[in-house]
């Protein structure tokens, strides 16, 4: 490159830079206007830069006036065509952006939403992300609604379950104060029973609040499942005998898993006591524990990875039904419409199974309920009992003292 050519390049570069700076300044000034202005500047600035370079070169006598005229006409025609293309493209982009804006308005509106497939790949990708966000918002809205319904239902039911024993204790204490009862000892025992029942209810509420708040802490260690089941059966045996229910179980020998001992004990005891409470006199409650290899577990479809242990509690309650099975682990759900406490079983506020689900999910496990029909059906064609199936990973929930996230309530 000789000296004259270098001067031409330098002059053209300076002219292009000046035009580019002016173009950037104009783009900044119209940044809040329609995208049409941005696209129009993107089309005009390159042509204007070429024309400015030619004019600057002509001033330095590098090209003749006739050549300048020809280049100017060519640049003018190119400018017109570039503007036409930019306007057409900006019209399409504006239309795509308006369509995308309408899609954004529909996100979280509660109406069905399907992402569009118009415009460039970036617009389509954004539309798909909006569809995903819409689905997440709807899921969050459903969770919030279920939480609110669950909260209201819990407050209503617990208020009822607290009001009833409190009213009874008040009547009994007034009778004791007035000396109107022929058997004061019986009233004292009944007051003690009601107080114990309310203490258990408060303990359940505290445990459930920790689960739902995501602050339940586990201290995993090696646990022998047979010992936990034996303790739960021994604790429930007096109640079972009082109700005339046969209670037994069998656990594979040497079956161990890593779990929080108190949490696992509460799961087993809640399931066993729940089965005893709902089994009529003469019925049977059976507890079974066994190991599951990964392949067998995968076939069951419980969603728990690796080797697991399975705990099954089968009762003779007569079945729950498909509608109620979907709610059996809901907070404060009870099978009976009446919420009158049972003096023999000391039934609480229907929080036991909700606590079971929270603790099991905290251990990365799963729990399911189903009606039992293998033993035959009665004349009405109803199942004879229920089966609660808990599957827990052998390797435990994670590191000790792990903070467990709150489980999502199910409708």
Coordinates of C-alpha atoms in Angstrom, one line a residue:
X1 CA 0.0 0.0 0.0
X2 CA 1.5 3.3 -1.1
X3 CA 1.2 6.7 0.6
X4 CA -1.9 7.8 -1.4
X5 CA -3.8 4.7 -0.7
X6 CA -3.0 5.0 3.0
X7 CA -4.4 8.5 3.0
X8 CA -7.6 7.3 1.4
X9 CA -8.0 4.6 4.0
X10 CA -7.3 7.0 6.8
X11 CA -9.8 9.6 5.4
X12 CA -12.5 7.0 4.9
X13 CA -12.0 5.5 8.4
X14 CA -12.2 9.0 10.0
X15 CA -15.4 9.8 8.1
X16 CA -16.9 6.4 9.0
X17 CA -16.1 6.8 12.6
X18 CA -17.7 10.3 12.7
X19 CA -20.8 8.9 11.0
X20 CA -20.8 5.9 13.4
X21 CA -20.6 8.2 16.5
X22 CA -23.5 10.3 15.2
X23 CA -25.5 7.2 14.5
X24 CA -24.9 5.9 18.1
X25 CA -25.9 9.3 19.5
X26 CA -29.1 9.2 17.5
X27 CA -29.7 5.6 18.6
X28 CA -29.4 6.7 22.2
X29 CA -31.8 9.6 21.7
X30 CA -34.5 7.4 20.1
X31 CA -33.8 4.4 22.5
X32 CA -37.3 4.7 24.1
X33 CA -39.1 4.9 20.7
X34 CA -40.2 2.1 18.5
X35 CA -37.7 -0.5 17.3
X36 CA -38.4 0.8 13.8
X37 CA -36.1 3.7 14.5
X38 CA -33.3 1.5 15.6
X39 CA -33.6 -0.8 12.6
X40 CA -33.8 2.3 10.3
X41 CA -30.5 3.7 11.8
X42 CA -28.9 0.3 11.4
X43 CA -29.7 0.4 7.7
X44 CA -28.8 4.0 7.0
X45 CA -25.6 4.4 9.0
X46 CA -23.5 2.0 6.9
X47 CA -24.6 3.7 3.6
X48 CA -24.0 7.1 5.2
X49 CA -20.5 6.0 6.3
X50 CA -19.6 5.0 2.7
X51 CA -21.0 8.3 1.3
X52 CA -19.1 10.3 3.9
X53 CA -15.9 8.5 3.0
X54 CA -16.4 9.3 -0.6
X55 CA -17.1 13.0 0.0
X56 CA -14.1 13.3 2.3
X57 CA -11.9 11.6 -0.3
X58 CA -13.2 14.0 -3.0
X59 CA -12.2 16.9 -0.9
X60 CA -8.7 15.7 -0.8
X61 CA -8.7 15.4 -4.6
X62 CA -8.4 11.6 -4.6
X63 CA -11.4 11.2 -7.0
X64 CA -13.0 13.4 -9.6
X65 CA -16.3 15.3 -9.3
X66 CA -18.0 13.0 -11.8
X67 CA -17.0 9.9 -9.8
X68 CA -18.4 11.6 -6.7
X69 CA -21.7 12.3 -8.4
X70 CA -22.0 8.7 -9.5
X71 CA -21.2 7.3 -6.1
X72 CA -23.6 9.7 -4.5
X73 CA -26.4 8.5 -6.7
X74 CA -25.6 4.9 -6.0
X75 CA -25.4 5.6 -2.3
X76 CA -28.8 7.4 -2.4
X77 CA -30.4 4.5 -4.2
X78 CA -28.9 2.1 -1.7
X79 CA -30.2 4.2 1.1
X80 CA -33.7 4.1 -0.2
X81 CA -33.6 0.3 -0.6
X82 CA -32.0 -0.2 2.8
X83 CA -34.7 2.0 4.4
X84 CA -37.4 0.0 2.7
X85 CA -36.0 -3.3 3.8
X86 CA -35.5 -1.9 7.4
X87 CA -39.1 -0.7 7.5
X88 CA -40.4 -4.1 6.3
X89 CA -38.2 -5.9 8.8
X90 CA -39.1 -3.5 11.6
X91 CA -42.8 -4.0 10.9
X92 CA -42.4 -7.8 11.2
X93 CA -40.3 -7.4 14.4
X94 CA -42.9 -5.0 15.9
X95 CA -45.7 -7.5 15.1
X96 CA -43.7 -10.3 16.7
X97 CA -43.0 -8.2 19.8
X98 CA -46.7 -7.2 20.1
X99 CA -47.6 -10.9 19.9
X100 CA -45.0 -11.6 22.6
X101 CA -46.4 -8.8 24.8
X102 CA -49.8 -10.4 24.6
X103 CA -48.4 -13.7 25.6
X104 CA -46.7 -12.0 28.6
X105 CA -50.0 -10.6 29.7
X106 CA -51.5 -14.0 29.7
X107 CA -48.7 -15.4 32.0
X108 CA -50.2 -16.1 35.4
X109 CA -53.7 -15.0 34.3
X110 CA -55.2 -18.3 35.1
X111 CA -56.3 -18.9 31.5
X112 CA -54.7 -21.7 29.4
X113 CA -51.4 -20.6 27.9
X114 CA -49.5 -22.1 25.0
X115 CA -46.3 -20.6 23.8
X116 CA -46.3 -19.2 20.3
X117 CA -43.9 -20.2 17.5
X118 CA -43.6 -16.9 15.5
X119 CA -40.6 -14.8 14.8
X120 CA -36.8 -15.5 15.1
X121 CA -35.5 -18.3 17.3
X122 CA -34.8 -15.9 20.2
X123 CA -38.5 -14.9 20.2
X124 CA -39.6 -18.5 20.1
X125 CA -37.2 -19.4 22.9
X126 CA -38.6 -16.5 25.0
X127 CA -42.1 -17.7 24.3
X128 CA -41.3 -21.2 25.4
X129 CA -39.8 -19.8 28.6
X130 CA -42.9 -17.8 29.2
X131 CA -45.0 -21.0 28.8
X132 CA -42.7 -22.6 31.4
X133 CA -43.0 -19.7 33.7
X134 CA -46.8 -19.7 33.3
X135 CA -46.9 -23.4 34.3
X136 CA -44.8 -22.7 37.3
X137 CA -47.0 -19.8 38.4
X138 CA -50.1 -21.9 38.0
X139 CA -48.4 -24.7 40.1
X140 CA -47.4 -22.1 42.7
X141 CA -50.9 -20.7 42.7
X142 CA -52.4 -24.1 43.2
X143 CA -49.9 -24.8 46.1
X144 CA -50.8 -21.5 47.7
X145 CA -54.5 -22.3 47.4
X146 CA -54.1 -25.7 48.9
X147 CA -52.0 -24.3 51.7
X148 CA -54.6 -21.7 52.5
X149 CA -57.4 -24.3 52.4
X150 CA -55.4 -26.6 54.5
X151 CA -54.7 -23.8 57.0
X152 CA -58.3 -22.9 57.3
X153 CA -59.4 -26.5 57.6
X154 CA -56.8 -27.1 60.2
X155 CA -57.8 -24.1 62.3
X156 CA -61.5 -25.0 62.0
X157 CA -61.0 -28.6 63.0
X158 CA -58.4 -28.1 65.7
X159 CA -60.7 -25.4 67.2
X160 CA -63.5 -27.9 67.3
X161 CA -61.3 -30.6 68.8
X162 CA -60.0 -28.2 71.5
X163 CA -63.4 -26.7 72.3
X164 CA -65.0 -30.0 73.0
X165 CA -62.6 -31.3 75.7
X166 CA -62.3 -27.8 77.2
X167 CA -66.1 -27.6 77.5
X168 CA -66.2 -31.0 79.1
X169 CA -63.4 -30.2 81.5
X170 CA -65.1 -27.0 82.5
X171 CA -68.4 -28.8 83.2
X172 CA -66.6 -31.4 85.2
X173 CA -64.6 -28.9 87.2
X174 CA -67.7 -26.9 88.0
X175 CA -69.4 -30.1 89.1
X176 CA -66.4 -30.9 91.3
X177 CA -66.4 -27.4 92.8
X178 CA -70.1 -27.5 93.6
X179 CA -69.8 -31.0 95.0
X180 CA -72.5 -32.2 92.6
X181 CA -70.7 -35.4 91.4
X182 CA -71.1 -38.8 93.2
X183 CA -67.8 -40.1 91.8
X184 CA -65.1 -37.3 92.0
X185 CA -62.3 -39.8 91.2
X186 CA -63.9 -40.7 87.8
X187 CA -64.1 -37.0 86.9
X188 CA -60.4 -36.5 87.9
X189 CA -59.4 -39.4 85.7
X190 CA -61.5 -38.1 82.8
X191 CA -59.9 -34.6 83.1
X192 CA -56.5 -36.2 83.0
X193 CA -57.4 -38.2 79.9
X194 CA -58.6 -35.0 78.1
X195 CA -55.5 -33.1 79.2
X196 CA -53.2 -35.9 77.9
X197 CA -55.2 -35.9 74.6
X198 CA -54.7 -32.1 74.2
X199 CA -51.0 -32.4 75.0
X200 CA -50.6 -35.0 72.2
X201 CA -52.5 -32.7 69.9
X202 CA -50.3 -29.7 70.7
X203 CA -47.2 -31.9 70.2
X204 CA -48.5 -33.0 66.8
X205 CA -49.2 -29.4 65.8
X206 CA -45.7 -28.4 66.8
X207 CA -44.2 -31.3 64.8
X208 CA -46.3 -30.5 61.8
X209 CA -45.4 -26.8 61.9
X210 CA -41.7 -27.7 61.9
X211 CA -42.3 -30.0 58.9
X212 CA -44.2 -27.4 56.9
X213 CA -41.8 -24.6 57.8
X214 CA -38.9 -26.6 56.5
X215 CA -37.0 -26.6 59.8
X216 CA -37.3 -30.3 60.7
X217 CA -33.8 -31.5 61.6
X218 CA -32.9 -35.2 61.3
X219 CA -30.1 -37.0 63.0
X220 CA -29.6 -40.1 60.9
X221 CA -27.9 -43.2 62.3
X222 CA -28.0 -46.9 61.7
X223 CA -31.4 -48.3 62.9
X224 CA -32.6 -51.9 63.1
X225 CA -36.1 -51.8 61.6
X226 CA -37.2 -54.9 63.6
X227 CA -36.5 -53.1 66.9
X228 CA -38.6 -50.1 65.9
X229 CA -41.5 -52.2 64.8
X230 CA -41.4 -54.3 68.0
X231 CA -41.5 -51.1 70.1
X232 CA -44.4 -49.7 68.1
X233 CA -46.4 -53.0 68.4
X234 CA -45.7 -53.2 72.2
X235 CA -46.9 -49.6 72.7
X236 CA -50.1 -50.2 70.7
X237 CA -50.8 -53.7 72.1
X238 CA -52.8 -52.5 75.2
X239 CA -55.1 -50.4 72.9
X240 CA -55.5 -53.3 70.5
X241 CA -56.4 -55.6 73.3
X242 CA -59.0 -53.1 74.7
X243 CA -60.6 -52.9 71.3
X244 CA -60.4 -56.7 70.6
X245 CA -58.0 -56.3 67.6
X246 CA -55.3 -58.8 66.8
X247 CA -52.0 -57.1 66.3
X248 CA -48.8 -58.7 65.0
X249 CA -46.0 -58.4 62.5
X250 CA -42.9 -59.8 60.9
X251 CA -39.7 -58.1 59.8
X252 CA -36.8 -59.6 57.9
X253 CA -33.9 -60.4 60.2
X254 CA -31.0 -58.0 60.3
X255 CA -32.8 -55.4 58.2
X256 CA -31.1 -52.0 58.8
X257 CA -31.3 -48.6 57.4
X258 CA -29.9 -45.1 58.0
X259 CA -32.7 -43.0 59.5
X260 CA -33.6 -40.6 62.3
X261 CA -34.5 -43.0 65.1
X262 CA -37.2 -40.8 66.7
X263 CA -38.7 -39.8 63.3
X264 CA -38.8 -43.5 62.1
X265 CA -40.3 -44.5 65.4
X266 CA -43.0 -41.9 65.1
X267 CA -43.8 -43.0 61.5
X268 CA -44.3 -46.7 62.6
X269 CA -46.2 -45.9 65.8
X270 CA -48.5 -43.5 64.0
X271 CA -49.3 -46.0 61.2
X272 CA -49.8 -48.9 63.7
X273 CA -52.0 -46.8 66.0
X274 CA -54.0 -45.5 63.1
X275 CA -54.6 -49.0 61.9
X276 CA -55.7 -50.2 65.4
X277 CA -58.1 -47.2 65.8
X278 CA -59.9 -47.9 62.5
X279 CA -60.0 -51.7 62.7
X280 CA -63.3 -53.0 64.2
X281 CA -63.3 -55.6 67.1
X282 CA -62.2 -59.0 65.8
X283 CA -60.1 -57.5 63.0
X284 CA -56.4 -57.9 62.4
X285 CA -53.6 -55.4 62.0
X286 CA -50.4 -56.8 60.5
X287 CA -47.0 -55.1 60.2
X288 CA -44.4 -56.3 57.7
X289 CA -40.9 -55.1 56.9
X290 CA -38.6 -56.3 54.1
X291 CA -35.7 -55.2 52.0
X292 CA -36.1 -54.1 48.3
X293 CA -33.4 -54.2 45.7
X294 CA -33.2 -51.3 43.3
X295 CA -34.8 -53.3 40.4
X296 CA -37.7 -54.4 42.5
X297 CA -38.2 -50.9 43.8
X298 CA -38.2 -49.4 40.3
X299 CA -40.9 -51.8 39.2
X300 CA -43.1 -50.6 42.1
X301 CA -42.8 -47.0 40.7
X302 CA -42.4 -45.3 44.1
X303 CA -39.7 -42.9 42.9
X304 CA -37.1 -43.8 45.5
X305 CA -33.6 -44.5 44.2
X306 CA -31.2 -47.3 45.2
X307 CA -31.8 -50.2 47.7
X308 CA -34.7 -49.6 50.0
X309 CA -36.7 -51.0 52.9
X310 CA -40.4 -51.5 52.7
X311 CA -42.7 -51.2 55.7
X312 CA -46.3 -52.3 55.1
X313 CA -49.1 -51.9 57.7
X314 CA -52.4 -53.7 56.8
X315 CA -55.6 -53.2 58.7
X316 CA -59.2 -54.4 58.5
X317 CA -60.9 -51.0 58.4
X318 CA -63.2 -52.0 55.5
X319 CA -61.5 -49.7 52.9
X320 CA -61.4 -46.0 52.4
X321 CA -62.5 -45.5 48.8
X322 CA -60.8 -43.8 45.9
X323 CA -62.0 -40.3 46.8
X324 CA -60.8 -40.4 50.4
X325 CA -57.6 -42.1 49.5
X326 CA -56.5 -39.0 47.7
X327 CA -56.9 -37.0 51.0
X328 CA -55.8 -39.5 53.5
X329 CA -52.5 -37.7 54.1
X330 CA -54.1 -34.2 54.2
X331 CA -53.7 -32.2 57.4
X332 CA -56.6 -32.8 59.9
X333 CA -58.3 -35.3 57.6
X334 CA -60.3 -38.0 59.3
X335 CA -62.3 -40.8 57.8
X336 CA -65.3 -40.4 60.1
X337 CA -67.6 -37.4 59.7
X338 CA -68.0 -37.3 63.5
X339 CA -65.0 -36.0 65.4
X340 CA -66.0 -37.2 68.8
X341 CA -63.0 -38.5 70.7
X342 CA -62.7 -42.2 71.4
X343 CA -62.0 -42.9 75.1
X344 CA -60.2 -46.1 74.3
X345 CA -57.9 -44.9 71.5
X346 CA -57.7 -41.2 72.5
X347 CA -58.0 -40.1 68.9
X348 CA -56.4 -36.7 68.1
X349 CA -57.0 -34.1 65.4
X350 CA -56.2 -36.2 62.4
X351 CA -52.6 -35.0 62.1
X352 CA -50.8 -38.4 62.5
X353 CA -50.8 -39.4 58.8
X354 CA -49.8 -35.9 57.7
X355 CA -46.8 -36.1 60.1
X356 CA -46.0 -39.6 58.7
X357 CA -45.9 -38.2 55.1
X358 CA -43.7 -35.2 56.1
X359 CA -41.2 -37.4 58.0
X360 CA -41.1 -40.0 55.2
X361 CA -40.5 -37.4 52.5
X362 CA -37.9 -35.8 54.7
X363 CA -36.1 -39.2 54.5
X364 CA -36.3 -39.1 50.7
X365 CA -38.9 -41.8 50.9
X366 CA -42.5 -42.3 49.8
X367 CA -45.7 -43.4 51.4
X368 CA -48.9 -44.6 49.7
X369 CA -52.3 -45.9 50.8
X370 CA -54.5 -48.3 49.0
X371 CA -57.6 -50.4 49.7
X372 CA -57.0 -54.2 50.3
X373 CA -59.1 -56.5 48.2
X374 CA -56.9 -59.6 48.2
X375 CA -58.6 -61.0 51.3
X376 CA -62.0 -60.9 49.6
X377 CA -64.9 -58.5 49.6
X378 CA -68.0 -58.4 51.7
X379 CA -71.5 -58.8 50.3
X380 CA -71.6 -55.1 49.4
X381 CA -68.5 -55.4 47.2
X382 CA -66.4 -53.2 49.4
X383 CA -62.7 -53.8 50.2
X384 CA -61.9 -55.4 53.5
X385 CA -59.1 -53.2 54.7
X386 CA -56.3 -50.7 53.9
X387 CA -52.6 -51.0 53.3
X388 CA -50.1 -48.2 54.0
X389 CA -46.8 -48.8 52.2
X390 CA -43.7 -46.9 53.2
X391 CA -40.5 -47.1 51.2
X392 CA -37.3 -45.6 52.6
X393 CA -33.8 -45.6 51.1
X394 CA -31.2 -47.7 53.0
X395 CA -28.6 -45.0 52.8
X396 CA -30.7 -42.4 54.6
X397 CA -31.9 -38.9 54.1
X398 CA -28.5 -37.2 53.9
X399 CA -25.9 -35.7 56.3
X400 CA -26.8 -35.4 60.1
X401 CA -28.8 -32.4 61.3
X402 CA -29.8 -31.6 57.7
X403 CA -32.5 -28.9 57.3
X404 CA -35.4 -30.6 55.6
X405 CA -37.4 -28.5 53.0
X406 CA -41.1 -28.3 53.6
X407 CA -43.2 -30.9 51.8
X408 CA -45.8 -29.7 49.4
X409 CA -49.3 -30.4 50.5
X410 CA -51.5 -32.5 48.2
X411 CA -55.0 -31.6 47.4

